[in-house]
XYZ file of C-alpha atoms in Angstrom:
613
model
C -15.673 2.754 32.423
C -14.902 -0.541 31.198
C -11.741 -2.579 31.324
C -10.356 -5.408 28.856
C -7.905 -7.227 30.280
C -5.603 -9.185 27.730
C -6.178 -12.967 26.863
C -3.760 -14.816 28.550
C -2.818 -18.678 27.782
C -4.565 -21.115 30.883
C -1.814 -22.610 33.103
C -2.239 -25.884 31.726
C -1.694 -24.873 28.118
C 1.356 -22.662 28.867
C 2.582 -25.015 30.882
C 2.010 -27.993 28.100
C 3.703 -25.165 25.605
C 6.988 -25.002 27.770
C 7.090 -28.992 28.023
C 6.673 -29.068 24.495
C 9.955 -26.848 23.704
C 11.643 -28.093 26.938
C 11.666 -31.897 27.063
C 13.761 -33.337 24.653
C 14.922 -30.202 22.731
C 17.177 -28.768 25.615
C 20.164 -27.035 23.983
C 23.706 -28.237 25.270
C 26.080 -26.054 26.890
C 29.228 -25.777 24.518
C 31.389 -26.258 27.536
C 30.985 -27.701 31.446
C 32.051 -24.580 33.002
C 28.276 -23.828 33.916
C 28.640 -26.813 36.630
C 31.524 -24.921 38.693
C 28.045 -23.185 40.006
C 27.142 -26.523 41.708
C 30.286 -26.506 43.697
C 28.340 -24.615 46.238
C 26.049 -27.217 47.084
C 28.107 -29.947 46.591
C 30.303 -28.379 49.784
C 27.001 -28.286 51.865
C 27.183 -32.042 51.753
C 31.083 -32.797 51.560
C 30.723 -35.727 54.406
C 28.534 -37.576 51.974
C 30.430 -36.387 48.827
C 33.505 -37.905 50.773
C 31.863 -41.155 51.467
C 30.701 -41.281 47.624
C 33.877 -41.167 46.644
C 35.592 -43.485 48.550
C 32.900 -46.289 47.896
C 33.331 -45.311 44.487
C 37.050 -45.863 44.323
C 36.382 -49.121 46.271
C 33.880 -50.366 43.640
C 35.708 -49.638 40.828
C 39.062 -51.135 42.185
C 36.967 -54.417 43.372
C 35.565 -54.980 39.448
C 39.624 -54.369 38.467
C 40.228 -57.415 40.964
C 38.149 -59.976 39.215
C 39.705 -59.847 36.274
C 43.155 -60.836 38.704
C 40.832 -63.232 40.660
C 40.126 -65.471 36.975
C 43.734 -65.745 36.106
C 44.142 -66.864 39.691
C 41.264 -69.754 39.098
C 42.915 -70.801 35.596
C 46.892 -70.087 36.648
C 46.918 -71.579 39.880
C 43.679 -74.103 39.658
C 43.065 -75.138 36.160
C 46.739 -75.144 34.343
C 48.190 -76.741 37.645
C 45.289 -78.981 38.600
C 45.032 -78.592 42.152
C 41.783 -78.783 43.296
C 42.808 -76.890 46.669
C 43.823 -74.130 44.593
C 40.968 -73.784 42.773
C 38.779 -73.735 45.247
C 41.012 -70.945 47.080
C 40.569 -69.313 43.469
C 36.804 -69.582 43.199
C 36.584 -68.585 46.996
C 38.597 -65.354 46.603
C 36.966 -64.437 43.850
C 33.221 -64.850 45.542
C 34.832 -62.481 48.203
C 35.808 -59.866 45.801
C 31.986 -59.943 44.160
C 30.441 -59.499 47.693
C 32.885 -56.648 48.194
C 31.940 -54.760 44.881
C 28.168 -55.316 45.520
C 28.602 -54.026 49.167
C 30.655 -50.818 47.386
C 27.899 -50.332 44.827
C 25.813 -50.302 47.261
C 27.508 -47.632 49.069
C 27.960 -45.635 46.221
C 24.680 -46.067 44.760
C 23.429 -44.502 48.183
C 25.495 -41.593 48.680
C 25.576 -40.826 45.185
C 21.732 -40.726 44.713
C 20.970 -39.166 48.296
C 23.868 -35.904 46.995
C 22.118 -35.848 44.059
C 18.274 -35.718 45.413
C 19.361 -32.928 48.271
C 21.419 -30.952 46.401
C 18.245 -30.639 43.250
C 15.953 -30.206 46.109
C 18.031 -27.581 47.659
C 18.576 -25.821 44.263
C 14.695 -26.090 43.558
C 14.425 -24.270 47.058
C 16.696 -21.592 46.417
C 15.563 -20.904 42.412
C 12.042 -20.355 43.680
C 12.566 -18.908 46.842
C 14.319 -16.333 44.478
C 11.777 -16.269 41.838
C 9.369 -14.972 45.077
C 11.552 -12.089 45.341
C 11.475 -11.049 42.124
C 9.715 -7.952 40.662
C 6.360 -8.762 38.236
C 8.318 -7.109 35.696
C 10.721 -9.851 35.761
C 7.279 -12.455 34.314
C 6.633 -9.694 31.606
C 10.169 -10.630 30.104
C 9.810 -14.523 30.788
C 6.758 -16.489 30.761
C 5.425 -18.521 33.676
C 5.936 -21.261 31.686
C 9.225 -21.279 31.235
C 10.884 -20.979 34.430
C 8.198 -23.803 35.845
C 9.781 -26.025 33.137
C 13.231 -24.522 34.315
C 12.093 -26.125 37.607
C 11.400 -29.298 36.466
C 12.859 -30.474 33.207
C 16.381 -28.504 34.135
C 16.490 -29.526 37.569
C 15.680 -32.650 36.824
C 18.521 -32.923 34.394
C 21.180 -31.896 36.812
C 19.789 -34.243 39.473
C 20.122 -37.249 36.735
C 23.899 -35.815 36.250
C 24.627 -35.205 39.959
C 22.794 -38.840 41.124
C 23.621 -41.217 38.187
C 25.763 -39.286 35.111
C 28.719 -37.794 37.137
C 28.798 -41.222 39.085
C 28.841 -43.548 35.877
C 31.425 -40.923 34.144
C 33.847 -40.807 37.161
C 33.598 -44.748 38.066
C 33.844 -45.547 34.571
C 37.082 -42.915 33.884
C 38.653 -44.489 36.899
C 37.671 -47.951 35.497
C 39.245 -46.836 32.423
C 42.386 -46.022 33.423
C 42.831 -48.982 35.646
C 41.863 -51.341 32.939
C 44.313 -49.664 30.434
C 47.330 -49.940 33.505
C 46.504 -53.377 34.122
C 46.050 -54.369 30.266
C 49.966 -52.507 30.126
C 51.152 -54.559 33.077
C 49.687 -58.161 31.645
C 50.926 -58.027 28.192
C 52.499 -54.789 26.540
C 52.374 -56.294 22.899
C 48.898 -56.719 22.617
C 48.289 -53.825 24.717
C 49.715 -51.605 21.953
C 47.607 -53.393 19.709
C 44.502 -53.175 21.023
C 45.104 -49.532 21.550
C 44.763 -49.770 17.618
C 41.701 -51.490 17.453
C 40.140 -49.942 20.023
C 38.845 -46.566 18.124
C 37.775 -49.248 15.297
C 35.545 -50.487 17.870
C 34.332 -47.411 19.133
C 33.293 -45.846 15.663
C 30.130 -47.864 15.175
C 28.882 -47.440 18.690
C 29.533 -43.761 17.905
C 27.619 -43.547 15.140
C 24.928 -45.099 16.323
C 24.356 -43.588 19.579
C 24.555 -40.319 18.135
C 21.227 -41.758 15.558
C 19.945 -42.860 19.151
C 20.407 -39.445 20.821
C 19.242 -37.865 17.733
C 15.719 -40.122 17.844
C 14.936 -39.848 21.300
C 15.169 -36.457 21.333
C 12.451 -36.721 18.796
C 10.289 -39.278 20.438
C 10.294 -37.015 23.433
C 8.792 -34.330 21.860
C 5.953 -36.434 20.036
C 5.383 -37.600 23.868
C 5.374 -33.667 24.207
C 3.070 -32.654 21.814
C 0.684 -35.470 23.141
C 1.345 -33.801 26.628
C 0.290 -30.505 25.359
C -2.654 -32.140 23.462
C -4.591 -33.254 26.421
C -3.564 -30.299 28.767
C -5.260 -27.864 26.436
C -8.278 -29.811 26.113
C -8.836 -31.411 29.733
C -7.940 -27.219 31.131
C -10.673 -26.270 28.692
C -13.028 -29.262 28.930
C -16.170 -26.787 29.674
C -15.640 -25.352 26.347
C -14.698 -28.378 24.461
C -18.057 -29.923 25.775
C -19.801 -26.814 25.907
C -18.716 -26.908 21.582
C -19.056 -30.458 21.412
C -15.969 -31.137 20.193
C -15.113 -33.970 22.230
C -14.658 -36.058 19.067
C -12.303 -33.831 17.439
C -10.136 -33.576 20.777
C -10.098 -37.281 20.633
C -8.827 -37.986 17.026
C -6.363 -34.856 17.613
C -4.572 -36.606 20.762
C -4.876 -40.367 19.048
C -3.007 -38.924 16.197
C -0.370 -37.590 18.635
C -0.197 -40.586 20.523
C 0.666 -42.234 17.333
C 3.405 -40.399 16.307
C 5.162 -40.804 19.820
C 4.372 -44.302 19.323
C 6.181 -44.168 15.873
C 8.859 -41.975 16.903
C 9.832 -44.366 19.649
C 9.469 -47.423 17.338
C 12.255 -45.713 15.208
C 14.385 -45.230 18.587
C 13.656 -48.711 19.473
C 14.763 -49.915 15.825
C 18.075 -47.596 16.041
C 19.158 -48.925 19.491
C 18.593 -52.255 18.639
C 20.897 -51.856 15.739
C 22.975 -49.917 18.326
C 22.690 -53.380 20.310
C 23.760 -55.432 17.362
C 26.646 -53.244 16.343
C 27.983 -52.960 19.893
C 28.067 -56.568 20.456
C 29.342 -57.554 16.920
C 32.296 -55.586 16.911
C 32.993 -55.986 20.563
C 33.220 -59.866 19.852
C 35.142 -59.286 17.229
C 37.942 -56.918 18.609
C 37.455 -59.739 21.547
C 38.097 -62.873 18.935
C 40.803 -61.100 17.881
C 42.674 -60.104 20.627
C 41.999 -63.748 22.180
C 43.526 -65.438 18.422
C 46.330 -63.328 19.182
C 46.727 -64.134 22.634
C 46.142 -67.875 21.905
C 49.041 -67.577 19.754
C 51.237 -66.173 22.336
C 49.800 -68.847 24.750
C 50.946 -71.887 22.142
C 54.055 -70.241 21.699
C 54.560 -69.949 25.505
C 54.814 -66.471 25.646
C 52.082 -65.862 28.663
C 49.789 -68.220 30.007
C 46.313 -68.925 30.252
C 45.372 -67.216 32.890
C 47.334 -64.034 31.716
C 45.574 -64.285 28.138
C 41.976 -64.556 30.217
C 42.917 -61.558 32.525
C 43.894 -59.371 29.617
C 40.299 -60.116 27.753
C 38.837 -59.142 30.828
C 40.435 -56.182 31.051
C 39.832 -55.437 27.064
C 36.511 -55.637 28.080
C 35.868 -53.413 30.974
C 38.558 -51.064 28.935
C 36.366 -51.120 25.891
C 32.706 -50.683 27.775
C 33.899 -48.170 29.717
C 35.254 -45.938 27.154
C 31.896 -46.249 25.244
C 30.154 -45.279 28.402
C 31.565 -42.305 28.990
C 31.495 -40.753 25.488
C 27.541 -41.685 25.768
C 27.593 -39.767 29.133
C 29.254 -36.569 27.772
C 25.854 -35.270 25.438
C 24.298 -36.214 28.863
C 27.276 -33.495 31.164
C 26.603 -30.978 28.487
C 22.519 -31.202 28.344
C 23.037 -30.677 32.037
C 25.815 -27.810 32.287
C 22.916 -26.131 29.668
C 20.262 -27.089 32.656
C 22.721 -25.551 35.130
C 23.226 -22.393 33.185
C 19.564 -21.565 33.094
C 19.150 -22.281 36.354
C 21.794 -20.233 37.871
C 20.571 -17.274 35.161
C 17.358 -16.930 37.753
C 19.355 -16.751 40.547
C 21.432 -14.292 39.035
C 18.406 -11.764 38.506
C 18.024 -8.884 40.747
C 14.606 -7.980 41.925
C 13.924 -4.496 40.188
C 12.119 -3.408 43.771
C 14.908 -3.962 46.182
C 15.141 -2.815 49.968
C 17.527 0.434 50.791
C 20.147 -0.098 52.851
C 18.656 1.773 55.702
C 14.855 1.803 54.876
C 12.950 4.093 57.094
C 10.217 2.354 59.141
C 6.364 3.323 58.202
C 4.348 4.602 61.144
C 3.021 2.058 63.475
C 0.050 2.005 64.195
C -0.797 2.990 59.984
C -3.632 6.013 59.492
C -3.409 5.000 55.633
C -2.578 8.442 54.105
C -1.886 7.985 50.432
C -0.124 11.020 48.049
C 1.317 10.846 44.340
C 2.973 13.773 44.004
C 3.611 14.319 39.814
C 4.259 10.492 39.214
C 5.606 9.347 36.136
C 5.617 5.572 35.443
C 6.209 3.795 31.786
C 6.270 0.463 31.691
C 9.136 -1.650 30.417
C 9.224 -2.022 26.913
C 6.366 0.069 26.815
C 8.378 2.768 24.711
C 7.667 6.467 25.012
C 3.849 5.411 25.694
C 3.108 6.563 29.303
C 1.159 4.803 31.832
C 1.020 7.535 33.792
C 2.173 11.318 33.598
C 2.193 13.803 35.927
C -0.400 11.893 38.453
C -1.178 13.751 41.630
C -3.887 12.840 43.935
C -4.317 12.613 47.768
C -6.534 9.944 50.265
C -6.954 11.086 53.308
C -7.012 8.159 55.949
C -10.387 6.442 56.237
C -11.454 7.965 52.581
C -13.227 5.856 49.857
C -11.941 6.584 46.545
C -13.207 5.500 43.408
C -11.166 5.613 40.212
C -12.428 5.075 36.926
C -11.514 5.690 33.302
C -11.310 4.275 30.354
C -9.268 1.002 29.321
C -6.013 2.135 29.461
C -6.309 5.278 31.718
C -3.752 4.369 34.261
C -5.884 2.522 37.181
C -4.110 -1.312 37.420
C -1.173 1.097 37.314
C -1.995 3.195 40.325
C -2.711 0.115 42.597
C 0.487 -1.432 41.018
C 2.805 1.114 42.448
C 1.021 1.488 45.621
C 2.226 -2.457 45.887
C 5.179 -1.664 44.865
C 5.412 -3.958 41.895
C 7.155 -1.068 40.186
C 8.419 2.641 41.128
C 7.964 5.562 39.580
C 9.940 6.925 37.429
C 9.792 10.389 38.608
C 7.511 12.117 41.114
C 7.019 10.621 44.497
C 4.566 8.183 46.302
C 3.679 8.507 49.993
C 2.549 6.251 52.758
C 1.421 7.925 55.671
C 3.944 10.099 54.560
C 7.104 8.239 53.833
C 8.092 7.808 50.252
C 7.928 4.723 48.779
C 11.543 4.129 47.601
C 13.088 4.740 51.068
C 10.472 2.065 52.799
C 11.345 -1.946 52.689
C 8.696 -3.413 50.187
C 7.422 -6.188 52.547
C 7.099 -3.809 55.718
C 5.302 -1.331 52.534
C 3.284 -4.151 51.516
C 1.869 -5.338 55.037
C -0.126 -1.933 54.973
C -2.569 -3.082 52.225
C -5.015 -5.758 51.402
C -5.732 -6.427 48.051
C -8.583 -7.706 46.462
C -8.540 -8.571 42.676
C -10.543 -8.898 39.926
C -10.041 -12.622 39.505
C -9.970 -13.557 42.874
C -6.850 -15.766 43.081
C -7.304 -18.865 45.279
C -4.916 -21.654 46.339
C -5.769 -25.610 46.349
C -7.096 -26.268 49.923
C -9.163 -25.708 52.497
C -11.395 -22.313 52.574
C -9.340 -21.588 55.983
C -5.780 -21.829 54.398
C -6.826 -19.512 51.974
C -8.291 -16.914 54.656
C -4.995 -17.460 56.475
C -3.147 -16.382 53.741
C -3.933 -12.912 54.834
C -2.752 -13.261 58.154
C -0.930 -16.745 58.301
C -0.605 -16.730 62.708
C -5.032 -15.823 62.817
C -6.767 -18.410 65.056
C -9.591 -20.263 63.740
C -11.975 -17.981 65.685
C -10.398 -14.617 64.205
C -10.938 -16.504 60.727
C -14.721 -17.297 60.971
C -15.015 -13.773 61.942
C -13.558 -12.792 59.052
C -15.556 -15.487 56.765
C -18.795 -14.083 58.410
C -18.143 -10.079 57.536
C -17.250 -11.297 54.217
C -20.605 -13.074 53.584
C -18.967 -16.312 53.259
C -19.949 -17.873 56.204
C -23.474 -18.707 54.582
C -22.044 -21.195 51.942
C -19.352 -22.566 54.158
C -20.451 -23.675 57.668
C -22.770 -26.609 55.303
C -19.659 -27.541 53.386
C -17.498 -28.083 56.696
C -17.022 -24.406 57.509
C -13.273 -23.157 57.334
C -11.907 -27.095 56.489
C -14.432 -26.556 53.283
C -12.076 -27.192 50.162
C -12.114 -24.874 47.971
C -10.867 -27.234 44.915
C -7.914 -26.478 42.231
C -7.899 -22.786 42.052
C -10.782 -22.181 43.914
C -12.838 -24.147 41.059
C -14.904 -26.260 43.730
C -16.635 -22.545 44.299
C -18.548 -20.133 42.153
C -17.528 -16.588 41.082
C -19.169 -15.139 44.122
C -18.238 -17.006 46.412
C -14.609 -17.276 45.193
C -15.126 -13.320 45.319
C -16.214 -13.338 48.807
C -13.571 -15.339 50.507
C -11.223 -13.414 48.597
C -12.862 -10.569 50.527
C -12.564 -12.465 54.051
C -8.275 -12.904 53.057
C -8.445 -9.531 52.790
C -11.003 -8.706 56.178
C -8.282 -10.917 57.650
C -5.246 -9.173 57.091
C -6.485 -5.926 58.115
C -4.797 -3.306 57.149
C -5.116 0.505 57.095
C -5.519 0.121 52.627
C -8.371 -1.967 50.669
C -7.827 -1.630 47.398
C -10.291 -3.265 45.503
C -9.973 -3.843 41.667
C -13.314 -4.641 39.828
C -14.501 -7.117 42.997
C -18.348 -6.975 41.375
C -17.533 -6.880 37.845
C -18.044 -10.713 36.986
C -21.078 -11.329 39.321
C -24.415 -11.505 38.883
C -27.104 -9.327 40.695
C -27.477 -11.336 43.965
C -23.841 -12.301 44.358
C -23.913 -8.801 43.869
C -25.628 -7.692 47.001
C -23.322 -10.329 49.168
C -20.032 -8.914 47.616
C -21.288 -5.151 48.293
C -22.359 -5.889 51.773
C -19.123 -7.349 52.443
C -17.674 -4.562 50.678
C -18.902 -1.900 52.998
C -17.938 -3.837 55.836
C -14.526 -4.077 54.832
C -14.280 -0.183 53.780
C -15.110 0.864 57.793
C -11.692 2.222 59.464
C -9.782 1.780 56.723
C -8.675 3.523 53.614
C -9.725 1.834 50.078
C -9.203 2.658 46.756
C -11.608 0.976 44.310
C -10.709 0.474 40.399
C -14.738 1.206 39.611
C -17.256 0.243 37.130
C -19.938 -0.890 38.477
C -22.519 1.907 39.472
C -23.215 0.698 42.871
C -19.738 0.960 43.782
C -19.241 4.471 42.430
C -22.268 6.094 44.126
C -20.723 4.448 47.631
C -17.181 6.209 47.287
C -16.531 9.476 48.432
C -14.834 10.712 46.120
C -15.007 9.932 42.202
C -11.169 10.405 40.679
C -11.311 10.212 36.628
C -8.601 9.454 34.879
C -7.839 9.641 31.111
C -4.070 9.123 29.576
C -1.985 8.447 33.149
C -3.360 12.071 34.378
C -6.704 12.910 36.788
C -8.940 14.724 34.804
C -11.964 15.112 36.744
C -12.624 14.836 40.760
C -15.952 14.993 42.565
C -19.073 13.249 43.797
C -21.570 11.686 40.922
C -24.075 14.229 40.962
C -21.027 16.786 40.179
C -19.496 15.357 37.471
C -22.398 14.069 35.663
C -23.402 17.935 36.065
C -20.663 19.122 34.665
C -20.569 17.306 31.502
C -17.068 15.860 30.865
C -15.827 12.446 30.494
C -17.160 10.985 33.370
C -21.031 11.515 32.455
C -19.784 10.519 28.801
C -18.956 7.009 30.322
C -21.524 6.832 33.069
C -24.202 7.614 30.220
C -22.461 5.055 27.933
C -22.749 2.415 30.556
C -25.676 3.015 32.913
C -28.624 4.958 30.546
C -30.353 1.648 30.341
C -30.121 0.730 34.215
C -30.625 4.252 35.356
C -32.161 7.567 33.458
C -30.970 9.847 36.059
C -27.535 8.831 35.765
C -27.424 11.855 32.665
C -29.235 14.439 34.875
């Protein structure tokens, strides 16, 4: 009658583990497509999608104007020598620089407020969805995964929605202008510099993609460091308990270390990035303005034309380099969009029929499996249960025990309808399970499990849970027939935190406000899966005094090991291989000599020699 329950990776460390493969190392979508599945949200907030644009447009035609407002200050000021004109100049050109900061402004706003609502509201609607999801939908993805889906991916389409898609549109717009206006000044060198331009792309190229390339790398020294300390600081009782404080410490120096060298090489590669840019920019620049000077001497265009056409080679030049930086940045995020949209995509395996029959109110609690069959996912041919039949009456305590493997998570999993059967049916209070809604199905049990799950906060948020509209009276109550009341009311009573994970409270007592969640809810099924199994003898007593509180009026099915809770049940169901193989009171089955006085020999000979009469 024992059960091993499989090693699973602490939050922290599976958490650090997703980071690790996450940060930095996203794969890019081959194409944008993914990012038609924003359009949604983006229509939620069309006003301020309008208004984004239009301040856009405005800022990007106002940094077009200055180049216009310079050859005004040397045309009309300078060449001519009028100091009324250049003062007219310098004037309309300190208008057009208030103007673009006021646009920026504007755009800056509406830009970064579409992009924080619309992540927030896809953050919202990926995990309200994840909620509705089946378990079996965690078996095939790992909790770690879709949290960094919630962070790292979101947080790449928010930096694409509130910064990328703004820098790639102003600067395309920017572009195009600049190339126009560059037409309009001087076709000649226009067609030239078209020429030279790609020459003065390559290098930046080049080296962005070496920058790209080394970031990504930096990031995921800064995530191995990450996972480093998570591991250790989620296990510090038995890194201390070990002493092997030291070793953590040289083991997250050394990864500290190599961030701090992989970002030294980023640093390195972007300032030759720096270097590049600037050289060859001056260059094409030097050019273009011998050229120009040329054509100036010659009388061809004047001053001011040859200083509005460098300006325009300029913002021409930087703005073409800043959107082929941009585009790794659209694909990272249509990949980040993809995967996001993927979880909204799933279908929860334990859906609602279209017409789901109500369950009785008020509930009696009457449980049958008539010939279930269940297997679980990728299980292959290997049953979890076959052919299972057993009735509760209402009000009956039934324990079920067996070993490892026998089928009893299983049973309680089906009655919450975390999975169907396969074949056979299962009956509440006799409606079958698949014609039922799952929440209205799921409001007729409290559950109780073995590792007493608790929530950061106070010890009445977490009694609440069971019943979320409970007064503060109705919790106490429920604290004090739970046995909790003892070790709260000195700790502040129901405003008592309970720490990260419950971790501010000991096994029993995490155990015994898990027991006053479920006194709370209270409904017509307890089930109860190994509540005593981790305590010690007097946390023992508490729990089964709570225990047999909680059993009276109400049906409750036990998952039992422990021989005080076996001798308390009505009825003893064994189970071996997904099927009932024995049924009966204690002093029955140890009588008759099966598998159930195998175990109960196996287990309680030393606490109890009559157990084998």
């Amino acid at each position: 009658m024992t059960n091993t329950n499989a090693d699973r990776p602490s939050y922290g460390a599976e958490h650090a583990a997703s980071v690790n493969l996450a940060v930095g190392k996203r794969a890019r979508a081959r194409s944008i497509r993914p990012l038609q599945d924003l359009a949604p949200y983006l229509w939620r907030h069309r006003l301020d999608l309008i208004g984004a644009g239009v301040f856009l447009l405005l800022a990007a035609a106002a940094s077009l104007a200055v180049p216009l407002a310079f050859r005004g200050v040397i045309d009309h000021g300078f060449v001519a020598g009028d100091q009324g004109a250049v003062d007219r100049a310098f004037l309309g050109l300190g208008v057009v620089a208030l103007l673009m900061a006021v646009f920026s402004a504007g755009r800056f706003y509406f830009v970064s407020k579409i992009g924080e609502r619309i992540v927030a509201n896809l953050r919202a609607d990926v995990y309200d969805h994840l909620l509705s999801l089946s378990p079996g939908y965690f078996t095939r993805v790992s909790t770690g995964e879709v949290l960094s889906r919630l962070t790292v991916d979101a947080a790449m389409v928010e930096n694409l929605v509130g910064s990328t898609a703004s820098i790639a549109t102003r600067a395309t717009i920017t572009l195009i202008g600049a190339s126009v206006m560059l037409a309009i000044t001087n076709l000649q060198l226009a067609g030239l510099l078209i020429l030279i331009i790609p020459a003065m792309l390559g290098p930046i190229l080049l080296f962005g993609r070496r920058v790209r390339t080394l970031a990504g790398a930096a990031q995921d020294r800064i995530a191995d460091a990450s996972s480093t300390a998570s591991e250790s600081i989620d296990a510090i009782d038995t890194v201390q308990a070990f002493g092997r404080e030291d070793d953590m410490r040289v083991r997250f120096r050394t990864a500290v270390e190599k961030a701090f060298e992989a970002a030294r090489r980023r640093i390195g590669a972007r300032a030759q990035l720096t270097a590049g840019a600037i050289s060859v920019m001056f260059l094409g620049v030097a050019l273009v303005l011998w050229l120009g000077a040329r054509s100036v001497l010659a009388g061809e265009m004047t001053p001011g034309a040859l200083a509005q056409f460098v300006l325009f080679a300029i913002l021409a030049a930087s703005n073409g380099a800043m959107l082929s930086e941009v585009w790794g940045d659209v694909l990272k995020a249509s990949g980040a969009t993809e995967r996001l949209t993927q979880i909204l995509a799933e279908t929860p395996d334990i859906a609602a029929p279209a017409s789901p029959i109500a369950l009785p109110d008020p509930g009696r609690g009457s449980i049958e499996f008539d010939r279930v069959c269940f297997t679980y996912p990728g299980a292959g041919e290997r049953s979890a249960l076959r052919d299972f039949s057993l009735r509760v009456q209402p009000g009956e305590t039934v324990a079920l025990v067996g070993p490892s493997g026998a089928g009893k998570s299983t049973v309680f999993r089906l009655l919450l309808r975390f999975y169907d059967a396969e074949a056979g049916r299962l009956l509440l209070d006799g409606v079958e399970a698949r014609t039922a809604d799952p929440r209205d199905w799921r409001t007729r049990f409290s559950y109780v499990s073995q590792d007493a799950h608790l929530f950061s906060g106070t010890a009445g948020d977490n009694i609440a849970l069971g019943r979320p509209n409970a007064n503060a009276a109705a919790l106490e109550d429920a604290a004090r027939r739970a046995e909790a009341w003892a070790f709260l009311e000195p700790r502040g009573g129901l405003s008592a935190p309970v720490g990260d994970r419950g971790k501010a409270l000991s096994g029993g007592e995490r155990q015994r406000l898990a027991l006053a969640r479920a006194l709370a809810r209270d409904a017509p099924v307890l089930l109860l899966d190994e509540a005593t199994s981790a305590l010690d003898a007097q946390n023992e007593r508490y729990v089964q005094a709570a225990l047999a509180e909680a059993r009276k009026g109400r049906t409750t099915l036990v998952i039992a090991h422990r021989l005080a809770t076996v001798l308390e049940a009505d009825r003893i169901v064994v189970m071996d291989a997904g099927r009932v193989v024995e049924e009966g009171d204690h002093g029955a089955l140890i009588a008759r000599g099966g598998l159930y006085a195998r175990l109960a020999a196996m287990q309680f000979m030393d606490s109890s020699p009559d157990l084998a009469r």
